[in-house]
Amino acid sequence: LTRTDCMIFVETCLNLARTVREYGKDTDFDRFASLVRQTRYRDGEISDYCDRLHYTTEWIRQGEKEGILKDLTMDLGGRTYVHKISFMSSHRGSYPHINSSNLQRIKDIEDTLNSVPMTFIPSGNISAMEDGIQDGDIVCFVTKVEGLDISHMALAYRHNGKTGFIHASTKAGKVVVDDLSISEYALSRPKSIAGIKVVRPVDTP
C-alpha cells in the first residue's frame, strides 16, 4: 500500500470496499489480500508469471464472471472496437519474465481475448453519456497503441460540476483528483486514447 500505479490504485480501492462489505468490523489485512488475489490473478491462483491478469480486458472479463464487476460500456452507447491484442508477445523486450517456455501461453491468452470483440465509447461520444457514470465507476481509457487494450484506469468522481476522476498520475507522481473531466482528458490525447470503457463494481459500498 506504499506504492501504486493506475491499475493497482483502482484494484486496491475496489478490494478495500469489498473487504468492508464482506467482513465489516471483522476485517484484517489477510482478508483484504485474499480479495486482491481473487481479482489480480487468473481464477485467483498464483503459480507463475502468466497467472497475473496483465491485460485489463481479461481483468474486467474475469470480474464479470465472478460477479464482482459489470461492464456498462455497451449500455452507455458503446460500440465494437476492432483492435487486436498482442502487445506482450510482440514486445518481449519489455517483459523480461516472458521466455521460451511461457511465450506460447501468453499468445494463447491473447488469442482467447481476441475471440471476443473489444468494446468502447469513442472519445467524441463521451460527453453525451457522462451523466450515466456514477461516482466509484471504473473508467478505462482505451488506447490506440497497436496490440494494447487499455492504457490507463481511474475512478469516476464528480466535482466542480464535472464528471471527473481520481487516478494515480504518472505526471504528478501521486494519486490526484484530475482537473479535467473524463471527456476532456480523453480528447486531450487524440493520438493515444481512442475512448473509454465504463465498469461498475457490483454491491460495494
PDB file of C-alpha atoms in Angstrom:
ATOM      1  CA  LEU A   1       0.000   0.000   0.000  1.00  0.00           C
ATOM      2  CA  THR A   2       3.023   2.334  -0.106  1.00  0.00           C
ATOM      3  CA  ARG A   3       3.427   2.365  -3.908  1.00  0.00           C
ATOM      4  CA  THR A   4       0.909   2.301  -6.716  1.00  0.00           C
ATOM      5  CA  ASP A   5       0.183   2.627 -10.392  1.00  0.00           C
ATOM      6  CA  CYS A   6      -3.172   3.258 -12.043  1.00  0.00           C
ATOM      7  CA  MET A   7      -4.372  -0.353 -12.019  1.00  0.00           C
ATOM      8  CA  ILE A   8      -3.112  -1.134  -8.513  1.00  0.00           C
ATOM      9  CA  PHE A   9      -4.846   2.026  -7.246  1.00  0.00           C
ATOM     10  CA  VAL A  10      -8.203   1.013  -8.739  1.00  0.00           C
ATOM     11  CA  GLU A  11      -7.802  -2.591  -7.635  1.00  0.00           C
ATOM     12  CA  THR A  12      -6.864  -1.566  -4.090  1.00  0.00           C
ATOM     13  CA  CYS A  13      -9.877   0.751  -3.721  1.00  0.00           C
ATOM     14  CA  LEU A  14     -12.200  -1.903  -5.163  1.00  0.00           C
ATOM     15  CA  ASN A  15     -10.975  -4.553  -2.741  1.00  0.00           C
ATOM     16  CA  LEU A  16     -10.926  -2.272   0.308  1.00  0.00           C
ATOM     17  CA  ALA A  17     -14.641  -1.670  -0.371  1.00  0.00           C
ATOM     18  CA  ARG A  18     -15.232  -5.395  -0.906  1.00  0.00           C
ATOM     19  CA  THR A  19     -13.428  -6.174   2.359  1.00  0.00           C
ATOM     20  CA  VAL A  20     -15.738  -3.827   4.270  1.00  0.00           C
ATOM     21  CA  ARG A  21     -18.776  -5.397   2.606  1.00  0.00           C
ATOM     22  CA  GLU A  22     -17.659  -8.989   3.212  1.00  0.00           C
ATOM     23  CA  TYR A  23     -16.226  -8.731   6.722  1.00  0.00           C
ATOM     24  CA  GLY A  24     -17.362  -5.488   8.343  1.00  0.00           C
ATOM     25  CA  LYS A  25     -15.679  -4.965  11.720  1.00  0.00           C
ATOM     26  CA  ASP A  26     -14.007  -8.400  11.473  1.00  0.00           C
ATOM     27  CA  THR A  27     -11.790  -7.306   8.586  1.00  0.00           C
ATOM     28  CA  ASP A  28      -7.996  -7.615   8.584  1.00  0.00           C
ATOM     29  CA  PHE A  29      -5.167  -7.286   6.088  1.00  0.00           C
ATOM     30  CA  ASP A  30      -5.071 -11.002   5.217  1.00  0.00           C
ATOM     31  CA  ARG A  31      -8.734 -10.916   4.224  1.00  0.00           C
ATOM     32  CA  PHE A  32      -8.109  -7.849   2.081  1.00  0.00           C
ATOM     33  CA  ALA A  33      -5.127  -9.588   0.450  1.00  0.00           C
ATOM     34  CA  SER A  34      -7.234 -12.658  -0.344  1.00  0.00           C
ATOM     35  CA  LEU A  35      -9.707 -10.485  -2.255  1.00  0.00           C
ATOM     36  CA  VAL A  36      -6.869  -8.785  -4.135  1.00  0.00           C
ATOM     37  CA  ARG A  37      -5.595 -12.236  -5.113  1.00  0.00           C
ATOM     38  CA  GLN A  38      -9.049 -13.108  -6.447  1.00  0.00           C
ATOM     39  CA  THR A  39      -9.144 -10.105  -8.785  1.00  0.00           C
ATOM     40  CA  ARG A  40      -5.467  -9.871  -9.712  1.00  0.00           C
ATOM     41  CA  TYR A  41      -4.772 -13.447 -10.789  1.00  0.00           C
ATOM     42  CA  ARG A  42      -6.496 -15.819 -13.198  1.00  0.00           C
ATOM     43  CA  ASP A  43      -9.039 -17.757 -11.145  1.00  0.00           C
ATOM     44  CA  GLY A  44      -7.282 -16.468  -8.013  1.00  0.00           C
ATOM     45  CA  GLU A  45      -4.370 -18.880  -8.475  1.00  0.00           C
ATOM     46  CA  ILE A  46      -0.680 -17.942  -8.348  1.00  0.00           C
ATOM     47  CA  SER A  47       1.846 -20.354  -9.821  1.00  0.00           C
ATOM     48  CA  ASP A  48       3.830 -18.322 -12.359  1.00  0.00           C
ATOM     49  CA  TYR A  49       4.114 -15.003 -14.197  1.00  0.00           C
ATOM     50  CA  CYS A  50       1.341 -15.813 -16.646  1.00  0.00           C
ATOM     51  CA  ASP A  51      -1.251 -16.158 -13.881  1.00  0.00           C
ATOM     52  CA  ARG A  52      -1.318 -12.381 -13.407  1.00  0.00           C
ATOM     53  CA  LEU A  53      -4.122 -10.707 -15.370  1.00  0.00           C
ATOM     54  CA  HIS A  54      -1.765  -8.440 -17.292  1.00  0.00           C
ATOM     55  CA  TYR A  55      -4.378  -7.231 -19.785  1.00  0.00           C
ATOM     56  CA  THR A  56      -7.127  -5.063 -18.305  1.00  0.00           C
ATOM     57  CA  THR A  57      -9.616  -6.624 -20.722  1.00  0.00           C
ATOM     58  CA  GLU A  58      -9.106 -10.003 -19.080  1.00  0.00           C
ATOM     59  CA  TRP A  59      -9.253  -8.394 -15.613  1.00  0.00           C
ATOM     60  CA  ILE A  60     -12.684  -6.956 -16.484  1.00  0.00           C
ATOM     61  CA  ARG A  61     -13.977 -10.197 -18.004  1.00  0.00           C
ATOM     62  CA  GLN A  62     -12.921 -12.273 -15.016  1.00  0.00           C
ATOM     63  CA  GLY A  63     -14.507  -9.691 -12.701  1.00  0.00           C
ATOM     64  CA  GLU A  64     -17.780 -10.073 -14.589  1.00  0.00           C
ATOM     65  CA  LYS A  65     -17.536 -13.856 -14.447  1.00  0.00           C
ATOM     66  CA  GLU A  66     -17.018 -13.708 -10.675  1.00  0.00           C
ATOM     67  CA  GLY A  67     -19.905 -11.256 -10.171  1.00  0.00           C
ATOM     68  CA  ILE A  68     -17.549  -8.524  -8.961  1.00  0.00           C
ATOM     69  CA  LEU A  69     -17.860  -6.132 -11.912  1.00  0.00           C
ATOM     70  CA  LYS A  70     -20.364  -5.190 -14.611  1.00  0.00           C
ATOM     71  CA  ASP A  71     -19.175  -3.777 -17.933  1.00  0.00           C
ATOM     72  CA  LEU A  72     -21.578  -0.934 -18.799  1.00  0.00           C
ATOM     73  CA  THR A  73     -19.844   0.159 -21.990  1.00  0.00           C
ATOM     74  CA  MET A  74     -22.495  -1.082 -24.420  1.00  0.00           C
ATOM     75  CA  ASP A  75     -25.344   0.064 -22.147  1.00  0.00           C
ATOM     76  CA  LEU A  76     -23.924   3.594 -22.347  1.00  0.00           C
ATOM     77  CA  GLY A  77     -23.840   3.685 -26.133  1.00  0.00           C
ATOM     78  CA  GLY A  78     -20.614   1.844 -26.790  1.00  0.00           C
ATOM     79  CA  ARG A  79     -19.604   0.056 -29.944  1.00  0.00           C
ATOM     80  CA  THR A  80     -17.222  -2.651 -31.101  1.00  0.00           C
ATOM     81  CA  TYR A  81     -13.556  -1.668 -31.274  1.00  0.00           C
ATOM     82  CA  VAL A  82     -11.586  -3.558 -33.920  1.00  0.00           C
ATOM     83  CA  HIS A  83      -8.214  -3.707 -32.213  1.00  0.00           C
ATOM     84  CA  LYS A  84      -6.208  -6.922 -31.845  1.00  0.00           C
ATOM     85  CA  ILE A  85      -4.452  -7.592 -28.532  1.00  0.00           C
ATOM     86  CA  SER A  86      -0.845  -8.756 -28.961  1.00  0.00           C
ATOM     87  CA  PHE A  87       1.356  -6.272 -27.109  1.00  0.00           C
ATOM     88  CA  MET A  88       3.057  -8.642 -24.659  1.00  0.00           C
ATOM     89  CA  SER A  89       4.001 -11.302 -27.197  1.00  0.00           C
ATOM     90  CA  SER A  90       5.163  -8.718 -29.734  1.00  0.00           C
ATOM     91  CA  HIS A  91       7.187  -6.676 -27.198  1.00  0.00           C
ATOM     92  CA  ARG A  92       9.061  -9.391 -25.332  1.00  0.00           C
ATOM     93  CA  GLY A  93      11.894  -6.984 -24.562  1.00  0.00           C
ATOM     94  CA  SER A  94       9.576  -5.016 -22.273  1.00  0.00           C
ATOM     95  CA  TYR A  95       8.654  -8.155 -20.317  1.00  0.00           C
ATOM     96  CA  PRO A  96      11.806  -9.889 -19.011  1.00  0.00           C
ATOM     97  CA  HIS A  97       9.740 -12.655 -17.411  1.00  0.00           C
ATOM     98  CA  ILE A  98       8.480 -13.844 -20.802  1.00  0.00           C
ATOM     99  CA  ASN A  99      10.740 -16.621 -22.055  1.00  0.00           C
ATOM    100  CA  SER A 100      10.698 -19.520 -24.484  1.00  0.00           C
ATOM    101  CA  SER A 101       8.795 -21.692 -22.001  1.00  0.00           C
ATOM    102  CA  ASN A 102       5.851 -19.361 -21.383  1.00  0.00           C
ATOM    103  CA  LEU A 103       5.665 -17.318 -24.599  1.00  0.00           C
ATOM    104  CA  GLN A 104       3.117 -19.678 -26.125  1.00  0.00           C
ATOM    105  CA  ARG A 105       0.902 -19.359 -23.055  1.00  0.00           C
ATOM    106  CA  ILE A 106       0.949 -15.568 -23.439  1.00  0.00           C
ATOM    107  CA  LYS A 107      -0.025 -15.959 -27.097  1.00  0.00           C
ATOM    108  CA  ASP A 108      -2.842 -18.337 -26.146  1.00  0.00           C
ATOM    109  CA  ILE A 109      -4.165 -15.791 -23.621  1.00  0.00           C
ATOM    110  CA  GLU A 110      -4.102 -13.092 -26.305  1.00  0.00           C
ATOM    111  CA  ASP A 111      -5.901 -15.383 -28.770  1.00  0.00           C
ATOM    112  CA  THR A 112      -8.607 -16.076 -26.184  1.00  0.00           C
ATOM    113  CA  LEU A 113      -9.072 -12.344 -25.554  1.00  0.00           C
ATOM    114  CA  ASN A 114      -9.267 -11.676 -29.290  1.00  0.00           C
ATOM    115  CA  SER A 115     -12.010 -14.289 -29.711  1.00  0.00           C
ATOM    116  CA  VAL A 116     -14.466 -11.814 -28.131  1.00  0.00           C
ATOM    117  CA  PRO A 117     -14.668  -8.312 -29.669  1.00  0.00           C
ATOM    118  CA  MET A 118     -13.473  -5.362 -27.589  1.00  0.00           C
ATOM    119  CA  THR A 119     -15.956  -2.570 -26.919  1.00  0.00           C
ATOM    120  CA  PHE A 120     -15.513   1.143 -26.216  1.00  0.00           C
ATOM    121  CA  ILE A 121     -17.172   4.538 -26.183  1.00  0.00           C
ATOM    122  CA  PRO A 122     -15.322   6.760 -28.680  1.00  0.00           C
ATOM    123  CA  SER A 123     -13.746   9.904 -27.210  1.00  0.00           C
ATOM    124  CA  GLY A 124     -16.057  12.185 -29.165  1.00  0.00           C
ATOM    125  CA  ASN A 125     -19.138  10.494 -27.689  1.00  0.00           C
ATOM    126  CA  ILE A 126     -18.151  10.566 -24.011  1.00  0.00           C
ATOM    127  CA  SER A 127     -19.589  13.963 -23.054  1.00  0.00           C
ATOM    128  CA  ALA A 128     -23.058  12.923 -24.261  1.00  0.00           C
ATOM    129  CA  MET A 129     -23.194   9.963 -21.884  1.00  0.00           C
ATOM    130  CA  GLU A 130     -21.214  11.210 -18.857  1.00  0.00           C
ATOM    131  CA  ASP A 131     -24.415  11.550 -16.817  1.00  0.00           C
ATOM    132  CA  GLY A 132     -24.635   7.755 -16.900  1.00  0.00           C
ATOM    133  CA  ILE A 133     -21.361   7.465 -14.999  1.00  0.00           C
ATOM    134  CA  GLN A 134     -21.584   7.229 -11.204  1.00  0.00           C
ATOM    135  CA  ASP A 135     -19.046   8.011  -8.503  1.00  0.00           C
ATOM    136  CA  GLY A 136     -16.889   4.930  -7.993  1.00  0.00           C
ATOM    137  CA  ASP A 137     -17.315   3.572 -11.518  1.00  0.00           C
ATOM    138  CA  ILE A 138     -14.070   2.328 -13.046  1.00  0.00           C
ATOM    139  CA  VAL A 139     -13.083   4.263 -16.143  1.00  0.00           C
ATOM    140  CA  CYS A 140     -10.677   2.510 -18.521  1.00  0.00           C
ATOM    141  CA  PHE A 141      -9.008   4.607 -21.208  1.00  0.00           C
ATOM    142  CA  VAL A 142      -8.875   2.525 -24.388  1.00  0.00           C
ATOM    143  CA  THR A 143      -5.645   3.046 -26.278  1.00  0.00           C
ATOM    144  CA  LYS A 144      -4.752   3.387 -29.946  1.00  0.00           C
ATOM    145  CA  VAL A 145      -1.367   1.758 -29.300  1.00  0.00           C
ATOM    146  CA  GLU A 146      -1.051  -1.273 -31.552  1.00  0.00           C
ATOM    147  CA  GLY A 147      -1.579  -4.528 -29.682  1.00  0.00           C
ATOM    148  CA  LEU A 148      -2.544  -2.906 -26.354  1.00  0.00           C
ATOM    149  CA  ASP A 149      -6.062  -2.669 -24.937  1.00  0.00           C
ATOM    150  CA  ILE A 150      -6.152  -0.229 -22.012  1.00  0.00           C
ATOM    151  CA  SER A 151      -3.503   2.383 -21.238  1.00  0.00           C
ATOM    152  CA  HIS A 152      -4.901   3.949 -18.050  1.00  0.00           C
ATOM    153  CA  MET A 153      -7.529   3.394 -15.338  1.00  0.00           C
ATOM    154  CA  ALA A 154      -9.287   5.697 -12.876  1.00  0.00           C
ATOM    155  CA  LEU A 155     -12.232   6.000 -10.520  1.00  0.00           C
ATOM    156  CA  ALA A 156     -15.058   8.308 -11.566  1.00  0.00           C
ATOM    157  CA  TYR A 157     -15.624  11.219  -9.181  1.00  0.00           C
ATOM    158  CA  ARG A 158     -17.975  14.150  -9.742  1.00  0.00           C
ATOM    159  CA  HIS A 159     -16.590  17.507  -8.592  1.00  0.00           C
ATOM    160  CA  ASN A 160     -16.739  21.161  -9.634  1.00  0.00           C
ATOM    161  CA  GLY A 161     -19.728  20.357 -11.826  1.00  0.00           C
ATOM    162  CA  LYS A 162     -17.758  17.865 -13.909  1.00  0.00           C
ATOM    163  CA  THR A 163     -17.777  14.106 -14.311  1.00  0.00           C
ATOM    164  CA  GLY A 164     -14.152  13.856 -13.248  1.00  0.00           C
ATOM    165  CA  PHE A 165     -11.915  11.132 -11.921  1.00  0.00           C
ATOM    166  CA  ILE A 166      -9.299  10.142  -9.353  1.00  0.00           C
ATOM    167  CA  HIS A 167      -6.196   8.347 -10.591  1.00  0.00           C
ATOM    168  CA  ALA A 168      -2.565   7.517  -9.973  1.00  0.00           C
ATOM    169  CA  SER A 169      -0.945  10.163 -12.150  1.00  0.00           C
ATOM    170  CA  THR A 170       2.446   9.472 -13.694  1.00  0.00           C
ATOM    171  CA  LYS A 171       2.898  13.184 -14.347  1.00  0.00           C
ATOM    172  CA  ALA A 172       2.137  14.186 -10.739  1.00  0.00           C
ATOM    173  CA  GLY A 173       3.818  11.140  -9.234  1.00  0.00           C
ATOM    174  CA  LYS A 174       0.900  10.580  -6.880  1.00  0.00           C
ATOM    175  CA  VAL A 175      -2.843   9.925  -6.696  1.00  0.00           C
ATOM    176  CA  VAL A 176      -4.788  13.043  -7.683  1.00  0.00           C
ATOM    177  CA  VAL A 177      -8.270  14.337  -8.419  1.00  0.00           C
ATOM    178  CA  ASP A 178      -7.768  15.391 -12.020  1.00  0.00           C
ATOM    179  CA  ASP A 179      -8.720  18.910 -13.089  1.00  0.00           C
ATOM    180  CA  LEU A 180     -10.157  17.614 -16.378  1.00  0.00           C
ATOM    181  CA  SER A 181     -13.424  15.815 -16.913  1.00  0.00           C
ATOM    182  CA  ILE A 182     -13.311  12.289 -18.347  1.00  0.00           C
ATOM    183  CA  SER A 183     -14.211  13.539 -21.835  1.00  0.00           C
ATOM    184  CA  GLU A 184     -11.716  16.417 -21.657  1.00  0.00           C
ATOM    185  CA  TYR A 185      -8.929  14.057 -20.641  1.00  0.00           C
ATOM    186  CA  ALA A 186      -9.681  11.611 -23.481  1.00  0.00           C
ATOM    187  CA  LEU A 187      -9.958  14.380 -26.087  1.00  0.00           C
ATOM    188  CA  SER A 188      -6.707  15.964 -24.901  1.00  0.00           C
ATOM    189  CA  ARG A 189      -4.812  12.843 -26.004  1.00  0.00           C
ATOM    190  CA  PRO A 190      -6.143  12.176 -29.518  1.00  0.00           C
ATOM    191  CA  LYS A 191      -3.018  10.320 -30.671  1.00  0.00           C
ATOM    192  CA  SER A 192      -3.112   7.766 -27.861  1.00  0.00           C
ATOM    193  CA  ILE A 193      -6.682   7.466 -26.492  1.00  0.00           C
ATOM    194  CA  ALA A 194      -9.484   6.046 -28.638  1.00  0.00           C
ATOM    195  CA  GLY A 195     -12.182   6.249 -25.972  1.00  0.00           C
ATOM    196  CA  ILE A 196     -13.227   4.628 -22.703  1.00  0.00           C
ATOM    197  CA  LYS A 197     -14.838   1.626 -21.126  1.00  0.00           C
ATOM    198  CA  VAL A 198     -17.030   2.059 -18.025  1.00  0.00           C
ATOM    199  CA  VAL A 199     -17.111  -0.750 -15.471  1.00  0.00           C
ATOM    200  CA  ARG A 200     -19.199  -0.698 -12.302  1.00  0.00           C
ATOM    201  CA  PRO A 201     -18.316  -2.571  -9.100  1.00  0.00           C
ATOM    202  CA  VAL A 202     -21.168  -4.819  -8.005  1.00  0.00           C
ATOM    203  CA  ASP A 203     -22.595  -4.405  -4.487  1.00  0.00           C
ATOM    204  CA  THR A 204     -19.684  -2.481  -2.974  1.00  0.00           C
ATOM    205  CA  PRO A 205     -20.259   0.385  -0.520  1.00  0.00           C
TER     206      PRO A 205
END
